[in-house]
Coordinates of C-alpha atoms and ligand atoms in Angstrom, one line a residue:
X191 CA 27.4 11.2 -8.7
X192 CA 24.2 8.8 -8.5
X193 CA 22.6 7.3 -11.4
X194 CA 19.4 9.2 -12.5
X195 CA 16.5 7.1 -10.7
X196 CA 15.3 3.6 -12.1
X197 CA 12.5 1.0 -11.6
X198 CA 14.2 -2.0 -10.2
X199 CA 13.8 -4.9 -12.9
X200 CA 12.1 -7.7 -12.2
X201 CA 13.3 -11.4 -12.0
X202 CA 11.8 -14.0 -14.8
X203 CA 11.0 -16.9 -12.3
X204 CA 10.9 -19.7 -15.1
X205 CA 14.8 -19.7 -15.6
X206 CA 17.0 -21.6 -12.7
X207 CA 18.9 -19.0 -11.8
X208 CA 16.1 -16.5 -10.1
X209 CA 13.9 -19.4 -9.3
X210 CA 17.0 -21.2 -6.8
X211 CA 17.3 -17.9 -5.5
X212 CA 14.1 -17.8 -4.6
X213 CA 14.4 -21.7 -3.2
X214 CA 17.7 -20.7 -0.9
X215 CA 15.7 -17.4 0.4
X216 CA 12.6 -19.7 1.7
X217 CA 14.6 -21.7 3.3
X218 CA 16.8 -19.5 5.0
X219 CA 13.2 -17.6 6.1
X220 CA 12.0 -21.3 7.4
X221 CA 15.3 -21.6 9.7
X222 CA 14.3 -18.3 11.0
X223 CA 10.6 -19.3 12.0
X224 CA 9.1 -18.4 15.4
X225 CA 11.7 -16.4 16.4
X226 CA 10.6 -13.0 18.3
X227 CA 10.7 -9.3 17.8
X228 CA 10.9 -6.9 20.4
X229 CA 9.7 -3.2 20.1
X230 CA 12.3 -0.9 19.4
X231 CA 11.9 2.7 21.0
X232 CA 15.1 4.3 20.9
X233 CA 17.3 2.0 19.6
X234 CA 16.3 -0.1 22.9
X235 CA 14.6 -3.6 22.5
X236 CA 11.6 -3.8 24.6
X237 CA 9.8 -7.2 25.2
X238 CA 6.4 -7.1 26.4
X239 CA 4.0 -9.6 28.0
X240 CA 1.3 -9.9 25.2
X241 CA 2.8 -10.7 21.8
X242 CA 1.8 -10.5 18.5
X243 CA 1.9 -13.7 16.7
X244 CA 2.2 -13.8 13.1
X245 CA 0.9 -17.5 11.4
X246 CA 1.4 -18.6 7.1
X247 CA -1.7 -17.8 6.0
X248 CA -1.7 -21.3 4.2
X249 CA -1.2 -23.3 7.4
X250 CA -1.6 -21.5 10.2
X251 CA -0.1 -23.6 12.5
X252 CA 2.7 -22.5 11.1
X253 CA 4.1 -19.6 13.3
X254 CA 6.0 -17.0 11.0
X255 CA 7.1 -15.0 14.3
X256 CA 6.0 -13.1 17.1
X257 CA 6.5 -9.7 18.2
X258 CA 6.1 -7.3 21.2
X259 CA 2.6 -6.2 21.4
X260 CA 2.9 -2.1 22.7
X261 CA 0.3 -1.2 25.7
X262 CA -0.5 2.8 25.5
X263 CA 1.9 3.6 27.7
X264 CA 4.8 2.1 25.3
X265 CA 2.6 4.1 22.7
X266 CA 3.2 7.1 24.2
X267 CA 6.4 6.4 25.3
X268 CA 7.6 6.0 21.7
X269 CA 6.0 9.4 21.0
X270 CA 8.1 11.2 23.5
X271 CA 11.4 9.4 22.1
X272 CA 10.5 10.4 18.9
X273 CA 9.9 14.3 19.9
X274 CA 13.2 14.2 21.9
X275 CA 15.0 12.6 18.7
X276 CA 13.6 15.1 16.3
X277 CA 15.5 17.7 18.0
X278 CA 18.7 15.9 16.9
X279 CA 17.7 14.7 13.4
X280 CA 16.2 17.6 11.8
X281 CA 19.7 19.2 12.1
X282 CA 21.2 16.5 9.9
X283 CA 21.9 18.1 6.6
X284 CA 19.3 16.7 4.1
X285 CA 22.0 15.2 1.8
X286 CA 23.3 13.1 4.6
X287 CA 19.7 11.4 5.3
X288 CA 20.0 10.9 2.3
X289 CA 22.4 8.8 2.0
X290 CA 21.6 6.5 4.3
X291 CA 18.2 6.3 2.8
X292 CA 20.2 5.1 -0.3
X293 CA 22.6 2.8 2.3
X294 CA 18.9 1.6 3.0
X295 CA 18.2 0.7 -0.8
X296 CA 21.0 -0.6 -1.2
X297 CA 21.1 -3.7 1.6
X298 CA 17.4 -4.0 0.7
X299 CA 18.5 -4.7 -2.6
X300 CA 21.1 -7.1 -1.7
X301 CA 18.3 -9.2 0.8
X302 CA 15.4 -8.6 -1.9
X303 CA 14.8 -12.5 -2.3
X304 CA 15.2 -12.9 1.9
X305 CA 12.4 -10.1 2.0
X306 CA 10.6 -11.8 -1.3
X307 CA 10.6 -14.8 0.9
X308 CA 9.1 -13.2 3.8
X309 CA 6.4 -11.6 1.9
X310 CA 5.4 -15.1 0.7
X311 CA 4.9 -16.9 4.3
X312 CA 3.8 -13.8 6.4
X313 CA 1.1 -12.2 3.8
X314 CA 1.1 -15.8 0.9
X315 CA 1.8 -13.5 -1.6
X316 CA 3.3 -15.3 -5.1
X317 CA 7.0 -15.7 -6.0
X318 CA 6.3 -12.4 -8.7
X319 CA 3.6 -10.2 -6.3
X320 CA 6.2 -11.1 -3.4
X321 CA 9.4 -10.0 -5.5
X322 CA 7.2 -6.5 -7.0
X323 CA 6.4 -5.0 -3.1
X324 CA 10.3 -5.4 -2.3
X325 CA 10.9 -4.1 -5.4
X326 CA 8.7 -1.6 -5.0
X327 CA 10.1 -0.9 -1.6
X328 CA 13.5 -0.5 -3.0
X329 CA 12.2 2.1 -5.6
X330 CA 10.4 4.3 -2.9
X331 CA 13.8 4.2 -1.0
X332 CA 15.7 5.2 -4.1
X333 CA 13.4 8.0 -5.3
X334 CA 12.7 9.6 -2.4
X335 CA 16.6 10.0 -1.4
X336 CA 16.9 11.9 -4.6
X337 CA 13.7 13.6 -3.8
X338 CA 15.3 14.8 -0.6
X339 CA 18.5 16.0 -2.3
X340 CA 16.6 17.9 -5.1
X341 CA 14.4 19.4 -1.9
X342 CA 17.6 20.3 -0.1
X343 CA 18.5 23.3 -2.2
X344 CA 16.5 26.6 -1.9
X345 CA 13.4 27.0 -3.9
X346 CA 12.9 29.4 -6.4
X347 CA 12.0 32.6 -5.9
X348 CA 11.7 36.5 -7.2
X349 CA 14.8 38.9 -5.8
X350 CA 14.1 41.6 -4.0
X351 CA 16.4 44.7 -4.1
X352 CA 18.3 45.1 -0.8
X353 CA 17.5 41.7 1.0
X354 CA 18.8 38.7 0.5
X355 CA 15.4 35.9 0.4
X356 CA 15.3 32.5 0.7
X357 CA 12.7 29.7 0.9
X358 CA 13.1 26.3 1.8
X359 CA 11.1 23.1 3.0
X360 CA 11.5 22.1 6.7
X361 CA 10.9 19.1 8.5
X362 CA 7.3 18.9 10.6
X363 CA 7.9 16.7 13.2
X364 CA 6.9 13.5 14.8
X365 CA 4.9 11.1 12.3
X366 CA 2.8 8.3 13.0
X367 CA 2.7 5.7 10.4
X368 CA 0.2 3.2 10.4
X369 CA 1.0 0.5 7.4
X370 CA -1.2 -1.8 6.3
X371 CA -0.8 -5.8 6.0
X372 CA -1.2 -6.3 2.3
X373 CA 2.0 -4.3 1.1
X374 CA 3.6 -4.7 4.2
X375 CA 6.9 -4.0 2.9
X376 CA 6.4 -1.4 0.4
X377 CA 3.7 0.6 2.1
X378 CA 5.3 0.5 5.3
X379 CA 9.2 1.3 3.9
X380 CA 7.8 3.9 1.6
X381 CA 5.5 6.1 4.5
X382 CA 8.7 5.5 6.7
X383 CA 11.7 6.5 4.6
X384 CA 9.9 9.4 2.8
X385 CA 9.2 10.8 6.7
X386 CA 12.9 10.2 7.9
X387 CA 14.4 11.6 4.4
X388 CA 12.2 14.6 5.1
X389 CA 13.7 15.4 8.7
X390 CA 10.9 13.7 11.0
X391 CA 11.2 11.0 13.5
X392 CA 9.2 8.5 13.5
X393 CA 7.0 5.8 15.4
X394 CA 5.6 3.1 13.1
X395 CA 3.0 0.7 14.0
X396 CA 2.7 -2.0 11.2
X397 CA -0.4 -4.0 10.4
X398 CA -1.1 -7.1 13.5
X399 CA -0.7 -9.5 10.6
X400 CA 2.1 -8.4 9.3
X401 CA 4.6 -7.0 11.9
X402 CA 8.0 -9.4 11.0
X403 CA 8.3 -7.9 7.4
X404 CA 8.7 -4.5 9.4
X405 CA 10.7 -6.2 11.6
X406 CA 13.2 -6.8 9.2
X407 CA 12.8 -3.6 7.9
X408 CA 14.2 -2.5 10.9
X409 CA 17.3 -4.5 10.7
X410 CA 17.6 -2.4 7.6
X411 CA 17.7 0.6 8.7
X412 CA 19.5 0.0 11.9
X413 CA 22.9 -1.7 9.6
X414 CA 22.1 1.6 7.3
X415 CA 23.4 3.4 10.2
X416 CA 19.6 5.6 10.7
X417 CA 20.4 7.0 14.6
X418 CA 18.5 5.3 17.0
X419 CA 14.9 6.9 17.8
X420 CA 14.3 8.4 14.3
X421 CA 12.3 5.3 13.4
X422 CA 10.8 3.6 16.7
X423 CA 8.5 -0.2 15.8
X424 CA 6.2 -0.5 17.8
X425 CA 3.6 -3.4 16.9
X426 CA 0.5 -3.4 18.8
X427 CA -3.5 -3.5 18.2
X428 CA -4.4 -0.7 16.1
X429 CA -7.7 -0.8 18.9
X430 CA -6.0 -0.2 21.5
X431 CA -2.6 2.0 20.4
X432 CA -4.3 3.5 17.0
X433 CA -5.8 6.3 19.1
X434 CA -2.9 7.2 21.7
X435 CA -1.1 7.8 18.8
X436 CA -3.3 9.9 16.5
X437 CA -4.5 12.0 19.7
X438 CA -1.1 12.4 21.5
X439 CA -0.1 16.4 21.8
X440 CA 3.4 15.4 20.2
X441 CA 2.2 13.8 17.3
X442 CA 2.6 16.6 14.1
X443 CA 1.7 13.8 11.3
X444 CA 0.1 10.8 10.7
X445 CA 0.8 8.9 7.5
X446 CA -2.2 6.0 7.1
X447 CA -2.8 3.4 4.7
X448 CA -5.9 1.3 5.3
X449 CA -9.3 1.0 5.4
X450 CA -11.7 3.7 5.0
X451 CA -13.3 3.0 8.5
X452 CA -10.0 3.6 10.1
X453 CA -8.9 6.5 7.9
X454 CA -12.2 8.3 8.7
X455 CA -11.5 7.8 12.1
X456 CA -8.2 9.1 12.0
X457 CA -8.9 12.1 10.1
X458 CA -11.6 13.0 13.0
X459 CA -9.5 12.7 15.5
X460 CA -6.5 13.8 14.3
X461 CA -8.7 17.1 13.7
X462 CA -9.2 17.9 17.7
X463 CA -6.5 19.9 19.1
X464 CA -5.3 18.3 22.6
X465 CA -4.0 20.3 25.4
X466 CA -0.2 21.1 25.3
X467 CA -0.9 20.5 21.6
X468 CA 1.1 23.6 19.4
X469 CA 0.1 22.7 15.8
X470 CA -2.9 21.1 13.8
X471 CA -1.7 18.0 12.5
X472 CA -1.3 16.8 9.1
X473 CA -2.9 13.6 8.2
X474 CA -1.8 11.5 4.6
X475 CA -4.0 8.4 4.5
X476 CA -4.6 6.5 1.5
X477 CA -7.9 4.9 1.7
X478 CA -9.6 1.6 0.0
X479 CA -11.3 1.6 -3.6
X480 CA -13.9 0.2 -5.4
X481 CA -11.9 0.0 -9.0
X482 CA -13.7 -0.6 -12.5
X483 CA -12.9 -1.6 -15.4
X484 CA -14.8 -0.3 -18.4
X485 CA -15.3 -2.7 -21.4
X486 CA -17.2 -1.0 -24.5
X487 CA -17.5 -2.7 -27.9
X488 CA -14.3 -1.5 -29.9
X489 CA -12.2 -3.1 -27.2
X490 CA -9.9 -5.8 -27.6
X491 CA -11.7 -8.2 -26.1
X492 CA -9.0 -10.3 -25.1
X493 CA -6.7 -7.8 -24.1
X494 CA -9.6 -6.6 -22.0
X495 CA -10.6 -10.1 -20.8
X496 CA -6.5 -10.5 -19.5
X497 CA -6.6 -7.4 -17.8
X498 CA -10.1 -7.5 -16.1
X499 CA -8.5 -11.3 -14.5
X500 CA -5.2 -10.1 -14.2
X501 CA -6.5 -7.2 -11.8
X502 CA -9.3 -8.7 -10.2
X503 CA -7.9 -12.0 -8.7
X504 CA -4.1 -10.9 -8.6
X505 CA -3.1 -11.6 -5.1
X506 CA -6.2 -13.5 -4.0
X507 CA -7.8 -9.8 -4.9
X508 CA -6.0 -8.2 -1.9
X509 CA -4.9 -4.8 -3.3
X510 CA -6.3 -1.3 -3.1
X511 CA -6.4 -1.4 -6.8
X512 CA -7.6 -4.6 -7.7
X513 CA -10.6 -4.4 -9.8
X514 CA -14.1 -5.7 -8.2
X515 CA -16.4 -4.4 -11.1
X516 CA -16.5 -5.1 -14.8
X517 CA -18.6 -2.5 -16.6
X518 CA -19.3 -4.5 -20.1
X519 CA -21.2 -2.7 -22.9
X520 CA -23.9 -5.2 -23.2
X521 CA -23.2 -5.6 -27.1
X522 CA -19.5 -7.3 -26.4
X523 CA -21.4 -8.6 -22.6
X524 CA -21.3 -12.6 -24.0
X525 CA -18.5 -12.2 -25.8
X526 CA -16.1 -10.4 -22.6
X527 CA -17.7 -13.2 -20.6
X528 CA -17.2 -16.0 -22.6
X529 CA -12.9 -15.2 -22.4
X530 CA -12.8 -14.3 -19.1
X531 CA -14.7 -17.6 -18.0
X532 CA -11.9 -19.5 -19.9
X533 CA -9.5 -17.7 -18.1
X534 CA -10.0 -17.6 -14.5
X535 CA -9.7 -21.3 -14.3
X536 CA -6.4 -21.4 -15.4
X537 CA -5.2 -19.2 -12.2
X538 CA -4.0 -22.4 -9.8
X539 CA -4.1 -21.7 -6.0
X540 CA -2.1 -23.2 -3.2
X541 CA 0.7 -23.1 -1.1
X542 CA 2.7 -20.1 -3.2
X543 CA 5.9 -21.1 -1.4
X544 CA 5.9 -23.4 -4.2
X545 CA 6.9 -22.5 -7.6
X546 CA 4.2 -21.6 -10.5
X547 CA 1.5 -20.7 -7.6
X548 CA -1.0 -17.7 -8.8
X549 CA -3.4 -17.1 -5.5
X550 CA -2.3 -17.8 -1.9
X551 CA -4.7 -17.7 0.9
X552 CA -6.4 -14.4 2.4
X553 CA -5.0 -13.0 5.6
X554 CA -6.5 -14.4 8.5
X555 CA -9.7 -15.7 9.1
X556 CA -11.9 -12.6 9.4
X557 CA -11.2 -12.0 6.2
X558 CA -11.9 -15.8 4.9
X559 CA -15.7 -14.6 6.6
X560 CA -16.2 -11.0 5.5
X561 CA -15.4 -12.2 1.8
X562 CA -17.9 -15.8 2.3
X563 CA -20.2 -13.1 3.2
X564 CA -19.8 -11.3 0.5
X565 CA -20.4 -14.2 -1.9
X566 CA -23.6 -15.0 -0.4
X567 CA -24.8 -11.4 -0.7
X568 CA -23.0 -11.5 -4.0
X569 CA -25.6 -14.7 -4.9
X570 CA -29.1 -12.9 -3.8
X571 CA -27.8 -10.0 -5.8
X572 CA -26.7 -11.7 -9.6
X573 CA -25.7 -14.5 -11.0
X574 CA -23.4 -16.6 -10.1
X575 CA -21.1 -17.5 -12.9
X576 CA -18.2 -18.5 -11.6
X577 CA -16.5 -20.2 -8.6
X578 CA -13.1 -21.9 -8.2
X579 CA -12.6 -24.9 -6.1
X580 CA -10.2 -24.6 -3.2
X581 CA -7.2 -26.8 -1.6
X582 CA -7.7 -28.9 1.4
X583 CA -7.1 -28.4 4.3
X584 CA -6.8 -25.3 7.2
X585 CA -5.5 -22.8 4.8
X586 CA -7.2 -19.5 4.9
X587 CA -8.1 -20.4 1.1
X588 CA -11.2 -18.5 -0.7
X589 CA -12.6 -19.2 -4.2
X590 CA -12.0 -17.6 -7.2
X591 CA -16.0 -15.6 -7.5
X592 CA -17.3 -14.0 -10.4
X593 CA -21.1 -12.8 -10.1
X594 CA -22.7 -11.5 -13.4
X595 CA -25.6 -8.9 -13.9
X596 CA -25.2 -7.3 -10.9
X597 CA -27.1 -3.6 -10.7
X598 CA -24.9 -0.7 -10.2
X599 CA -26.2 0.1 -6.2
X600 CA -26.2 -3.6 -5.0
X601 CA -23.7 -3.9 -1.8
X602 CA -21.2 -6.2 -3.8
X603 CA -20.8 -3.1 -6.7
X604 CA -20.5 -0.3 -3.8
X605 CA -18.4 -1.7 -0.7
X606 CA -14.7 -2.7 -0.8
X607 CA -14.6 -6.7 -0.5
X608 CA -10.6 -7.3 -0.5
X609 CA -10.8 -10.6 -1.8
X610 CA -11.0 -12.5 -5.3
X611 CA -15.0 -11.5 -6.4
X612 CA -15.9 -9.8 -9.2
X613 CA -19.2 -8.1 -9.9
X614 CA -20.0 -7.9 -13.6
X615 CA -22.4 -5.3 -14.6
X616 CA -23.7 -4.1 -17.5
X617 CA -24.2 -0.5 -19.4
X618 CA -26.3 0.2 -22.0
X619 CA -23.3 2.2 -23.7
X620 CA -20.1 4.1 -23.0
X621 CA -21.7 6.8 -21.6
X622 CA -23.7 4.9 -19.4
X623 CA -20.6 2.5 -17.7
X624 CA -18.9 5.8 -17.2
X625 CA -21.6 7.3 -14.9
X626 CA -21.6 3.8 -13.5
X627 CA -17.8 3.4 -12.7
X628 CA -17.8 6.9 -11.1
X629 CA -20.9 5.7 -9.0
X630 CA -18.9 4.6 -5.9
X631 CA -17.8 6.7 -3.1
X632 CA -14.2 5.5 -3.8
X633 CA -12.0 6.9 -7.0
X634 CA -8.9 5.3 -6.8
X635 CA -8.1 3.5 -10.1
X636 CA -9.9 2.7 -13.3
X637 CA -9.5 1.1 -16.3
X638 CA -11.3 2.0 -20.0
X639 CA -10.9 -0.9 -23.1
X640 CA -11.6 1.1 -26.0
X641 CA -10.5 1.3 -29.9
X642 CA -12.4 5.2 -29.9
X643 CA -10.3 7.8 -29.7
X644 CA -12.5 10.1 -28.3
X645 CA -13.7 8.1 -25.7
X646 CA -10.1 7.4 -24.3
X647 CA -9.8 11.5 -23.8
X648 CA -13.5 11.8 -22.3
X649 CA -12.2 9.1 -19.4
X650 CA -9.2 11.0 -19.2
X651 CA -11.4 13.8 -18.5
X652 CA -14.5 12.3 -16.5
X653 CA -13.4 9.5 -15.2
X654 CA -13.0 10.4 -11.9
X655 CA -10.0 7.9 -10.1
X656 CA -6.5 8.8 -8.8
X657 CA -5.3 6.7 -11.0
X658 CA -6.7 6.1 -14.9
X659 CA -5.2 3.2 -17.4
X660 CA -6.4 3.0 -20.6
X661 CA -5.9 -0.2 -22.7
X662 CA -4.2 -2.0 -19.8
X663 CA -5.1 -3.5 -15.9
X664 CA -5.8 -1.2 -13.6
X665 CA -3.3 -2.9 -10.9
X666 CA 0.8 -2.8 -11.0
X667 CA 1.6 1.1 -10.8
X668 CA 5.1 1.8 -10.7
X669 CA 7.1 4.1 -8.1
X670 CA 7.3 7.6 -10.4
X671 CA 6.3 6.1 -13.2
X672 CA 2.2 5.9 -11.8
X673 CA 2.6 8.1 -8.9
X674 CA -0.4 6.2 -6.5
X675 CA -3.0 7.6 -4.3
X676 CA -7.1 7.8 -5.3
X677 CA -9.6 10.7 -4.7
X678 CA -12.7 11.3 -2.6
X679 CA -13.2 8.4 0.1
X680 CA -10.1 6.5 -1.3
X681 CA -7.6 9.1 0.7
X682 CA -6.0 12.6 0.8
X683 CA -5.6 12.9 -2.3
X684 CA -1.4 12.4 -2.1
X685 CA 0.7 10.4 -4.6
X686 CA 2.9 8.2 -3.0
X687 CA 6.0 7.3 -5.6
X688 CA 5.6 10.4 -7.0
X689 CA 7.6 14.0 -6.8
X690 CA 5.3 15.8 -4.9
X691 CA 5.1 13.4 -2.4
X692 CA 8.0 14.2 0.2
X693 CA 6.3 18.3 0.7
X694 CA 3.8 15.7 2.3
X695 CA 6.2 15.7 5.2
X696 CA 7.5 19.4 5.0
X697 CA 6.5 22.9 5.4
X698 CA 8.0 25.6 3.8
X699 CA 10.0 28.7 5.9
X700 CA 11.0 32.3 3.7
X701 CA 13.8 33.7 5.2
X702 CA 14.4 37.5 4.7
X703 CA 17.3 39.0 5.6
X704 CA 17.6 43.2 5.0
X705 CA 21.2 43.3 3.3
Ligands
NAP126 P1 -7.0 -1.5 8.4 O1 -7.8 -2.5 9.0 O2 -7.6 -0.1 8.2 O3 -5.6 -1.4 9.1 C1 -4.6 -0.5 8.7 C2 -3.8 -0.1 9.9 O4 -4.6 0.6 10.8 C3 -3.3 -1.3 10.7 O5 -2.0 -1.1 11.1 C4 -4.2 -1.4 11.8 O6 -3.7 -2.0 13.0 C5 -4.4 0.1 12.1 N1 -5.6 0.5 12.9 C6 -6.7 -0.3 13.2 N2 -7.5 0.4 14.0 C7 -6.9 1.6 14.2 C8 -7.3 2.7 15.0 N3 -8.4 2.8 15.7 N4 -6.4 3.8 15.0 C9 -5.3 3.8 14.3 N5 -4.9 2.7 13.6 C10 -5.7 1.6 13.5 O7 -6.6 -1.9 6.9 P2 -5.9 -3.2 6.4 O8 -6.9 -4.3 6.5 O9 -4.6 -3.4 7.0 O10 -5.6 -2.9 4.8 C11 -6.6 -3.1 3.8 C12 -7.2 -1.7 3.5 O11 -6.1 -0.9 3.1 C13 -8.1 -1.8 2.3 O12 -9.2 -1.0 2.5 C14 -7.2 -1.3 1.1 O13 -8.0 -0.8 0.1 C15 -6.4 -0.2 1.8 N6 -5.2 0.1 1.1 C16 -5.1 1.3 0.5 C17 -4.0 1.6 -0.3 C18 -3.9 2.9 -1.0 O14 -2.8 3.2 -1.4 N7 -5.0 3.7 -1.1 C19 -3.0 0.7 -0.3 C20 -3.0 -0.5 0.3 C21 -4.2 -0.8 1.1 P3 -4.1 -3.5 13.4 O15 -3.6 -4.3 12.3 O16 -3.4 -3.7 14.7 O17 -5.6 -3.5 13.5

């Protein structure tokens, strides 16, 4: 019998026992740098001319690893595989993928400081925001096994006299998953297991600067025993494969996480029926956010000043959730400021291979110049309060930014800047930062700091996000503990990590049989 579900715990990196780990895990990733990745289609490896070459965000000289970069054809050729597979793999008996599901958890588990490892030199995530996305990973694996189980038996439903009736949830198909870079473990292991578990093959096409986390992933899966073809890799620019993918005739789901601009675009095109084309696909995408946090004067100010720097600058600002607008009631205004300008400075940035690093650097290089100009826009639009220094060198490395009195409609409070700057804006009272934090197009999480009782139930109420913490950060959600996904332009509308997720990749057949 299996254990009822659990989060997996998380290591305290200050003793020697988890921090050596840690140690012995980097340097088994460093003996494994440069190596290459070929596409996998089938259970065949498939080297291509072009590659895809992953660099440490903190030197990028450094090569993490390259990969097989897919041309459209290899695209649609993974398509077909995947179709051809499905035929085999939505017989197996729920319960048995399943298991290896679990299999997967399980060796995941047992490599989660190798994978912690890679986290930190492919995407320079910390020691502790490495260790949480494999973590993470390994508690979408586990839930959604039992998910599948539960889902195996038939549903309830009324008798009828003189027939025997019975519903059940059915695979759909071939999936496209398209994972992004900044949980590239997680996001990527979670869309993918939850489709296999469900019955569907699959063809994944991870983030371009972060394909050797998914890589690995693969090794996974394959020494999980998953048949060849139910999960295909196939790395390639989103530019020039993105599209064969959504559009193909084959494809019956695709299962996003990005950007809003690509999400959008998938969702249009995903909507045209091609010819040979028998269904109308199903598209999950989980989108980007614009999250506040909402500071009012019975707050605890320093629980609320934590949180607010805890959320906004965790991983160099780099998650969906992080938040990029204070909303401070201007009566606690000074007073918020005052403690979270003591604390931001205390956040040290460098190489986070090394022990007791907060913020690595930001992705690649685009992003180092989207977020620069967002600071500059940032300055023409408040006050700059306050800005970290850097380390030397050719590390994609960005300041710690915090802009103050910044009007609810400038650019920095609206559009999603993925990086560590906060806008700070004030509200004349509750009411007030409430119609400003639901002022964005986005609505994916939110934070209220409040002592009032009533005003804790009116954001539970109004405050329009996917996902609402009140007295906390607005970051960290836990697989079935926060089921995650945001509302309007931040997605679909799905919760991944939580129990409705898996009918994502279902449909649901009623049998009747006239006894
Ligand atoms: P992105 O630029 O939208 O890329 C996401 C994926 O889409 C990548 O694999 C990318 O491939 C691919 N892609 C690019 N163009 C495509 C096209 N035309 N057709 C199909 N696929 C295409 O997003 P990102 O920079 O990786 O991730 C950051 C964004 O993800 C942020 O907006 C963040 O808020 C959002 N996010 C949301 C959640 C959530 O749960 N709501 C969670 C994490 C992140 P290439 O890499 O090859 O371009």
């Amino acid at each position: 019998m299996l254990p009822p579900y659990a989060n997996e715990p998380y290591p305290d990196f200050t003793q020697p026992g988890p921090a050596a780990a840690m140690r012995t895990a980097l340097d088994l990733v460093a003996s494994q740098a440069d190596r290459y990745y070929p596409l996998i289609i089938g259970g065949e490896r498939i080297t291509t001319d072009a590659a895809i070459v992953s660099a440490n965000p903190v030197a990028p000289d450094r090569i993490v690893g390259r990969t097989g970069s897919a041309t459209p054809e290899l695209a649609d050729r993974a398509v077909r595989c995947a179709a051809a597979t499905y035929e085999e793999w939505r017989a197996v008996a729920p319960v048995v993928r399943a298991r290896i599901i679990l299999k997967a958890a399980a060796i995941l588990r047992r490599r989660i400081y190798e994978f912690s490892a890679w986290l930190v030199v492919e995407v320079s995530k910390s020691w502790i925001e490495a260790y949480a996305d494999a973590a993470e990973a390994v508690d979408f694996l586990e839930l959604y096994a039992r998910e599948m189980m539960r889902l195996a038996a038939p549903l309830p439903s009324t008798p009828s006299p003189g027939e025997e009736n019975e519903v059940r949830y059915v695979p759909l198909g071939v999936g496209v998953v398209i994972s992004p870079w900044n949980f590239p473990l997680a996001i990527m292991a979670g869309m993918t297991a939850a489709a296999a578990a469900a019955g569907n093959t699959v063809v994944v096409k991870p983030a371009s600067q972060a394909p050797i986390v998914a890589a690995k992933f693969m090794e996974v899966l394959e020494e999980a025993g998953l048949p060849a073809g139910v999960v295909n890799y196939v790395p390639g620019p989103g530019s020039s494969v993105g599209d064969v993918l959504v559009d193909h005739p084959l494809t019956r789901f695709i299962s996003f996480t990005g950007s809003r601009e690509v999400g959008v675009r998938i969702h249009e095109r995903a909507a045209k029926v091609h010819p040979c084309q028998k269904w109308l696909k199903r598209t999950i995408l989980e989108m980007g956010g614009k999250d506040a946090i909402i500071v009012d004067e019975t707050a605890d100010i320093d629980a609320a000043a934590a949180g607010a720097v805890a959320s906004a600058f965790g991983y160099q600002g780099q998650k969906c959730s992080a938040c990029s607008r204070l909303i401070v009631v201007d009566e606690v205004h000074d007073a918020l400021m005052e403690r979270v300008l003591a604390l931001a400075p205390r956040l040290t940035m460098g190489d986070p291979a090394c022990a007791g690093i907060d913020l690595g650097a930001v992705v690649d290089p685009g992003a180092v110049r989207k977020i620069h100009e967002y600071i500059e826009i940032g300055r023409q639009e408040g006050d700059l309060v306050y800005q970290s220094g850097v380390p030397e060198g050719d590390g994609q490395f960005v300041p710690v930014t915090i802009i103050d009195n910044v009007a609810p409609d400038a650019r920095i409070a609206q559009e999603e800047i993925f990086g560590p700057v906060l806008a700070v804006i004030r509200a004349r009272d509750f009411d007030h930062a409430l119609e400003i934090a639901n002022g964005t197009d986005y609505g994916l999480t939110g934070a209220l700091f409040s002592g009032i009782r009533a005003r804790l139930e009116r954001a539970r109420a109004d405050f329009h996000v996917g996902n609402l913490y009140l007295n906390r950060k607005c970051t960290g959600a836990l697989v079935d503990v926060q089921p995650f996904g945001g509302f309007n332009m931040s997605g679909t509308d799905s919760k991944a990590g939580g129990r409705d997720y898996l009918q994502l990749f279902m449909q649901g057949k009623s049998v009747a049989e006239k006894l």
